[in-house]
Short mmCIF file of C-alpha atoms in Angstrom, two decimals:
data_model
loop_
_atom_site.label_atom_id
_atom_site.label_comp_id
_atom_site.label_asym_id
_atom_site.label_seq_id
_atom_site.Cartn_x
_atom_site.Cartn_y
_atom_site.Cartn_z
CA UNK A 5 -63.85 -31.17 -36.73
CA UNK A 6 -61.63 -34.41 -36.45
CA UNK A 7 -60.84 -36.28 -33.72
CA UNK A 8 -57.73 -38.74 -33.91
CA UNK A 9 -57.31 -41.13 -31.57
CA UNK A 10 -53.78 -43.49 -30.87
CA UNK A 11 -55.83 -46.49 -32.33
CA UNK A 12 -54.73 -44.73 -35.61
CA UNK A 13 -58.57 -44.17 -36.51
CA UNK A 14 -60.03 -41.03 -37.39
CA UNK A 15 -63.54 -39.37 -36.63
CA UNK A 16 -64.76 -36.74 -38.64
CA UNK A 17 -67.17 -34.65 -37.04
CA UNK A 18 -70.05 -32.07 -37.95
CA UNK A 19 -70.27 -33.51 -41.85
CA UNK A 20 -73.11 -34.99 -43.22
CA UNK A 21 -70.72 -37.51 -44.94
CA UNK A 22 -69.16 -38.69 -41.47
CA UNK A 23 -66.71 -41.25 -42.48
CA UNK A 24 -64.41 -43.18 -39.95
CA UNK A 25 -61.19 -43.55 -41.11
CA UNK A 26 -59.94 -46.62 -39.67
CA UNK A 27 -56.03 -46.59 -40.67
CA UNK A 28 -54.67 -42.96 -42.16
CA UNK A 29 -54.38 -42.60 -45.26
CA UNK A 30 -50.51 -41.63 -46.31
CA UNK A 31 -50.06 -41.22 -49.85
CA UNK A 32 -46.59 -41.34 -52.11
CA UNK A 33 -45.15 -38.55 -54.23
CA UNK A 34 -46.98 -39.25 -57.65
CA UNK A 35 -45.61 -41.79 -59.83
CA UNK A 36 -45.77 -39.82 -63.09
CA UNK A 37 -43.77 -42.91 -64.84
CA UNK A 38 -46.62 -45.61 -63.45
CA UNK A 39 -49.86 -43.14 -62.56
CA UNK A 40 -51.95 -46.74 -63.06
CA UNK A 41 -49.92 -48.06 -60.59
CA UNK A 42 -50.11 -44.91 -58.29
CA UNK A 43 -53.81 -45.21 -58.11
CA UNK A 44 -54.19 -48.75 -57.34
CA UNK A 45 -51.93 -48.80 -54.35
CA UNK A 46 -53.87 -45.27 -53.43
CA UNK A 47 -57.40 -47.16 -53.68
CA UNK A 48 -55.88 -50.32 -51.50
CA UNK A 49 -55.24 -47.71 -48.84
CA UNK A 50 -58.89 -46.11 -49.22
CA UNK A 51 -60.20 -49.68 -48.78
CA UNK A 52 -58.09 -50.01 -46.00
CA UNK A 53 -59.19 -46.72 -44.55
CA UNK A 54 -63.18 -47.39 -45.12
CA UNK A 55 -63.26 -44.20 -46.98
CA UNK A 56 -65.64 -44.44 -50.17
CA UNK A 57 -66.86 -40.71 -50.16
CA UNK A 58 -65.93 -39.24 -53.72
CA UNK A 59 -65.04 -36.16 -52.37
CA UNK A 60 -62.62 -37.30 -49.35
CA UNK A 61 -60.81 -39.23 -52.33
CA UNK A 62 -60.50 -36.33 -54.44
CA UNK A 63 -59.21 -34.19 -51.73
CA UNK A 64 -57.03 -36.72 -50.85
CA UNK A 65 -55.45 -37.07 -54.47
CA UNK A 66 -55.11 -33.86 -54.91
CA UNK A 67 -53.04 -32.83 -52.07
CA UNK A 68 -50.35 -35.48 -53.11
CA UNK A 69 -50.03 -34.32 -56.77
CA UNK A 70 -47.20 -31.76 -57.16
CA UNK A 71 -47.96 -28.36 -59.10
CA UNK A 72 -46.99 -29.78 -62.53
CA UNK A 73 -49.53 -32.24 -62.58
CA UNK A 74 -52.07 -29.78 -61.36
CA UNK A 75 -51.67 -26.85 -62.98
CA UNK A 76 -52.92 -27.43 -66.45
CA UNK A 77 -56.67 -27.77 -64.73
CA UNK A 78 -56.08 -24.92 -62.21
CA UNK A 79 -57.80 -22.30 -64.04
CA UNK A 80 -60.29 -24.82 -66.57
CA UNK A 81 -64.21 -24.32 -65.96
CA UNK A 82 -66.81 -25.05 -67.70
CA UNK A 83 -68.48 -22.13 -68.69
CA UNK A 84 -70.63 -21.94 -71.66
CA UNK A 85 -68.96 -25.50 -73.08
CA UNK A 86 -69.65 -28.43 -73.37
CA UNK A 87 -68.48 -31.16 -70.91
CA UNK A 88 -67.35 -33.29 -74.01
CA UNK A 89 -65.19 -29.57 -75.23
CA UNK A 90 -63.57 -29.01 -71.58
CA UNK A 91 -62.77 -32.79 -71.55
CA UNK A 92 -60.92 -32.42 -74.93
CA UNK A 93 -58.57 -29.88 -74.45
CA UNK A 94 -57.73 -31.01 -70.71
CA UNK A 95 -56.40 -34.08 -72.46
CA UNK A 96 -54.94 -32.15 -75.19
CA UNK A 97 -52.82 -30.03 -72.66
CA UNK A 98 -52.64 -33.07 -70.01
CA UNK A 99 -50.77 -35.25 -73.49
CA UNK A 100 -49.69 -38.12 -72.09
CA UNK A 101 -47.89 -37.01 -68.86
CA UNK A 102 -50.97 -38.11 -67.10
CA UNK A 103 -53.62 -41.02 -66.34
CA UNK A 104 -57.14 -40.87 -67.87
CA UNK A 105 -58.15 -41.61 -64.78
CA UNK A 106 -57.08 -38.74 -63.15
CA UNK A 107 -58.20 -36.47 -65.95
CA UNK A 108 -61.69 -38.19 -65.48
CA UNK A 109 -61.38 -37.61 -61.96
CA UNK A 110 -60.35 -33.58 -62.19
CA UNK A 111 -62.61 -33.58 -64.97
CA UNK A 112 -65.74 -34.62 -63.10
CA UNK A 113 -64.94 -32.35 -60.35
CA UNK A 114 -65.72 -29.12 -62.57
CA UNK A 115 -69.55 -30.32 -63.64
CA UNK A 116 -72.74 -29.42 -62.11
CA UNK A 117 -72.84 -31.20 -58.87
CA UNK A 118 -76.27 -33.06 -59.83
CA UNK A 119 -74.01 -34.54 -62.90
CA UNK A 120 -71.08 -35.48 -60.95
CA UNK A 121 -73.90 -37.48 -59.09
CA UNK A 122 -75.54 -38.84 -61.58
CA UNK A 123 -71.96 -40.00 -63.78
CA UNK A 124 -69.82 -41.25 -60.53
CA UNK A 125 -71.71 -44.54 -61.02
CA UNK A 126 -70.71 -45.22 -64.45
CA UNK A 127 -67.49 -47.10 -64.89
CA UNK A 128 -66.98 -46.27 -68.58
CA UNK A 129 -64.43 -44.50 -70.49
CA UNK A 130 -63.68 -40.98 -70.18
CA UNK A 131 -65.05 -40.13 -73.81
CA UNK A 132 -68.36 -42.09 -73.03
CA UNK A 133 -68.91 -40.19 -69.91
CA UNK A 134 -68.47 -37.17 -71.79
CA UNK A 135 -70.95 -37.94 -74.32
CA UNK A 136 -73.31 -38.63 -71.78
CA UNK A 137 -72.62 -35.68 -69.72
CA UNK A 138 -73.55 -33.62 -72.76
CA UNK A 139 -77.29 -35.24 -72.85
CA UNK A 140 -77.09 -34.72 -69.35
CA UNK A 141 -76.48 -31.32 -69.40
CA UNK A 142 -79.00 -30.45 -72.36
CA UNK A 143 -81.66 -31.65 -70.46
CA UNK A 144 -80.95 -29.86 -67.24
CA UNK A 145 -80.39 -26.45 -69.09
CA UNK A 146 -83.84 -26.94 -71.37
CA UNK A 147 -85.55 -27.83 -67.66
CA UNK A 148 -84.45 -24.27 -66.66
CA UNK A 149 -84.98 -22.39 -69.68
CA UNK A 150 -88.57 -23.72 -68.79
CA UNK A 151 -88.56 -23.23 -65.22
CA UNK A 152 -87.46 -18.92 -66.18
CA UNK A 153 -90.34 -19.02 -68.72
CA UNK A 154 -93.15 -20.45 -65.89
CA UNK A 155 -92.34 -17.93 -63.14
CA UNK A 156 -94.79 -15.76 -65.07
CA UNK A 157 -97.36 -17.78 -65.09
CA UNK A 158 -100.21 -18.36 -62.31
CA UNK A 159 -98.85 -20.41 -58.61
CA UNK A 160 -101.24 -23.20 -59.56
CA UNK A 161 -100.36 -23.51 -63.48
CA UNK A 162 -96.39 -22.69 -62.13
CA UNK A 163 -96.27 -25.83 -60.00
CA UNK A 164 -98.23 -28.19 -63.16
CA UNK A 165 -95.88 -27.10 -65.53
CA UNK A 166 -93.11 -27.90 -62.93
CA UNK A 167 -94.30 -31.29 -62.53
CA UNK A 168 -94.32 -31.94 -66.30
CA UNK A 169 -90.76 -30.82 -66.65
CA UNK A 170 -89.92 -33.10 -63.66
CA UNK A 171 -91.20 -35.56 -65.22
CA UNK A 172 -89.52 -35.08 -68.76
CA UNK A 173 -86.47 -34.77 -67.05
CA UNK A 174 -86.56 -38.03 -65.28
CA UNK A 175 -88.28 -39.68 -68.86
CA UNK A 176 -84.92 -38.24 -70.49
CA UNK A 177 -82.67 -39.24 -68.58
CA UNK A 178 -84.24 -42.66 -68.61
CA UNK A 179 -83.60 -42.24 -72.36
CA UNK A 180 -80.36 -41.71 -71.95
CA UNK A 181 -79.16 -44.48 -69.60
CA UNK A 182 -80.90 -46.77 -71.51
CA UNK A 183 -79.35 -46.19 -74.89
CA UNK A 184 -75.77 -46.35 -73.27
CA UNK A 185 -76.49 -49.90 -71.09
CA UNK A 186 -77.98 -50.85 -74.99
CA UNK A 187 -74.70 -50.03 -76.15
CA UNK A 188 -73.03 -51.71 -73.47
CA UNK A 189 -74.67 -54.89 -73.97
CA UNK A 190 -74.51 -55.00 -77.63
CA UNK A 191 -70.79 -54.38 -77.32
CA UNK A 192 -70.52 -57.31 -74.93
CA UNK A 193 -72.81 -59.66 -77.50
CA UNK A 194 -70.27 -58.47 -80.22
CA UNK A 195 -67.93 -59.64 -78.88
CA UNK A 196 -69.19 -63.31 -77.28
CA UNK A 197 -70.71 -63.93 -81.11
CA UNK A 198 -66.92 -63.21 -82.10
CA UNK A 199 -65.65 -65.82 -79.73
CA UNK A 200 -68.38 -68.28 -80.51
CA UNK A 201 -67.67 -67.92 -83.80
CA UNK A 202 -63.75 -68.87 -83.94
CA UNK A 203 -64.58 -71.68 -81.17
CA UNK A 204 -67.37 -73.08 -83.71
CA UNK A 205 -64.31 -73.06 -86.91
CA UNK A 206 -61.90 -74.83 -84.73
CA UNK A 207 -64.06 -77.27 -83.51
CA UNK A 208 -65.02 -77.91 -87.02
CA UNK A 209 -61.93 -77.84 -88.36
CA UNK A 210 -60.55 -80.49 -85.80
CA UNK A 211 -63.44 -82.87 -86.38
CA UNK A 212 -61.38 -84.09 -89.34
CA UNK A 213 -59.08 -86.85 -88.91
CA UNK A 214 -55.59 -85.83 -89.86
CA UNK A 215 -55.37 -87.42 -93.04
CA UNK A 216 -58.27 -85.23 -94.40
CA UNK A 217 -57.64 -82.38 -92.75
CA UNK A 218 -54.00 -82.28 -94.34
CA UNK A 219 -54.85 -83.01 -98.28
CA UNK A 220 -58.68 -83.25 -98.66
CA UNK A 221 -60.71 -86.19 -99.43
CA UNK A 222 -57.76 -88.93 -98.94
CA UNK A 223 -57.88 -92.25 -98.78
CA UNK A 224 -56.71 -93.43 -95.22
CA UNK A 225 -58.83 -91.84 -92.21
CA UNK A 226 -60.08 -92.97 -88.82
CA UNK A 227 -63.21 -93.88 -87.10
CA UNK A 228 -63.96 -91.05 -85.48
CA UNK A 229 -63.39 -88.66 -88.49
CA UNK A 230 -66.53 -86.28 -89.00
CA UNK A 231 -64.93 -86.30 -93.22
CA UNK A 232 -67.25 -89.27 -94.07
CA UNK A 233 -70.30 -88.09 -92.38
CA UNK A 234 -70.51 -84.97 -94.01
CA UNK A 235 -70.02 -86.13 -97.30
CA UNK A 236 -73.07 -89.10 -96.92
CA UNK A 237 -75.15 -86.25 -95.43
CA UNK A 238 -74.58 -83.91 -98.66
CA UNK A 239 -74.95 -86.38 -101.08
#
């Protein structure tokens, strides 16, 4: 139930995600020319609102797109596929008439709810999402196959073997965040070592004086030219 007030603010009642909404929220018709731009505005007026609730934003969204936009997702689930599979062909059908971001967004909507939980965090790429979804996935559907397999076992053996999944469940996904914040940080060291590198040849390369940086080992130079020094040092 919602309660709105003249102060403009908004109390949503009987939810265990109670969120006050301090200014309403009044979204544009989408920009399909500038859908970047569309969402930025969109998230200034969910700051603005104090909403942060995934699911209030999606609804939110989604009743301002038109049926165009929409309707390529309308009838995409899951199923049997995997979340990498239904993520390539919404883009394929989605071309380039629409953001990533909302295809991440509709996208993430259509997992497992304990994978939308686990992925909202991440603030990757749509592709590396995917990938990780797909681990994600694996190791919740092997957890079950052995969950089906236990019921016909003993209570007390049941609830062990339970507890071991649990816990190779939790090791897995461990795994799994791990290797992508390795990849993170190795992509990040990539590229610092990149820059270091280029700041290290200019530096270098301006250490010379002018005269023997412009035709070699010449015969007028300056005091402060780094030329000399090197040769004396390599002699």
């Amino acid at each position: 139930m919602a309660i709105n007030r003249d102060d403009s603010s908004t109390f949503n009642l009987g939810d265990t995600n109670t969120e006050i909404h301090k200014v309403p929220v009044k979204p544009p018709a989408f920009w399909r020319n500038k859908p970047k731009l569309w969402f930025l505005q969109l998230e200034a007026q969910f700051s603005n609102s104090g909403i942060s609730n995934d699911t209030t934003k999606y609804n939110i969204v989604a009743a301002a797109l038109d049926e165009n936009v929409l309707d390529f997702v309308a009838d995409k689930e899951l199923g049997d596929r995997r979340p990498s599979d239904l993520l390539r062909q919404m883009k394929s059908l989605a071309g380039s008439s629409i953001s990533d971001e909302l295809i991440k967004s509709l996208w993430l909507q259509k997992l497992p709810q304990q994978t939308q939980a686990i992925l909202s965090i991440s603030k990757d790429s749509s592709n590396n999402i995917a990938e990780m979804a797909d681990k994600i996935i694996a190791v919740y559907s092997s957890s079950e196959v052995c969950s089906v397999t236990n019921n016909n076992s003993y209570s007390k053996s049941n609830d062990r073997n339970k507890l071991e999944a649990l816990k190779a469940d939790i090791a897995a996904l461990t795994k799994i965040f791990n290797e992508f914040s390795r990849n993170s940080r190795q992509r990040s060291k990539s590229r610092e070592y990149s820059r270091r590198n280029r700041s290290k040849s200019n530096s270098s390369r301006y250490a010379f004086c002018w005269y023997h940086f412009k035709f070699g080992n010449a015969k007028k130079c300056v005091q402060s030219c780094q030329f000399k020094r090197d040769v004396s040092e390599n002699e």
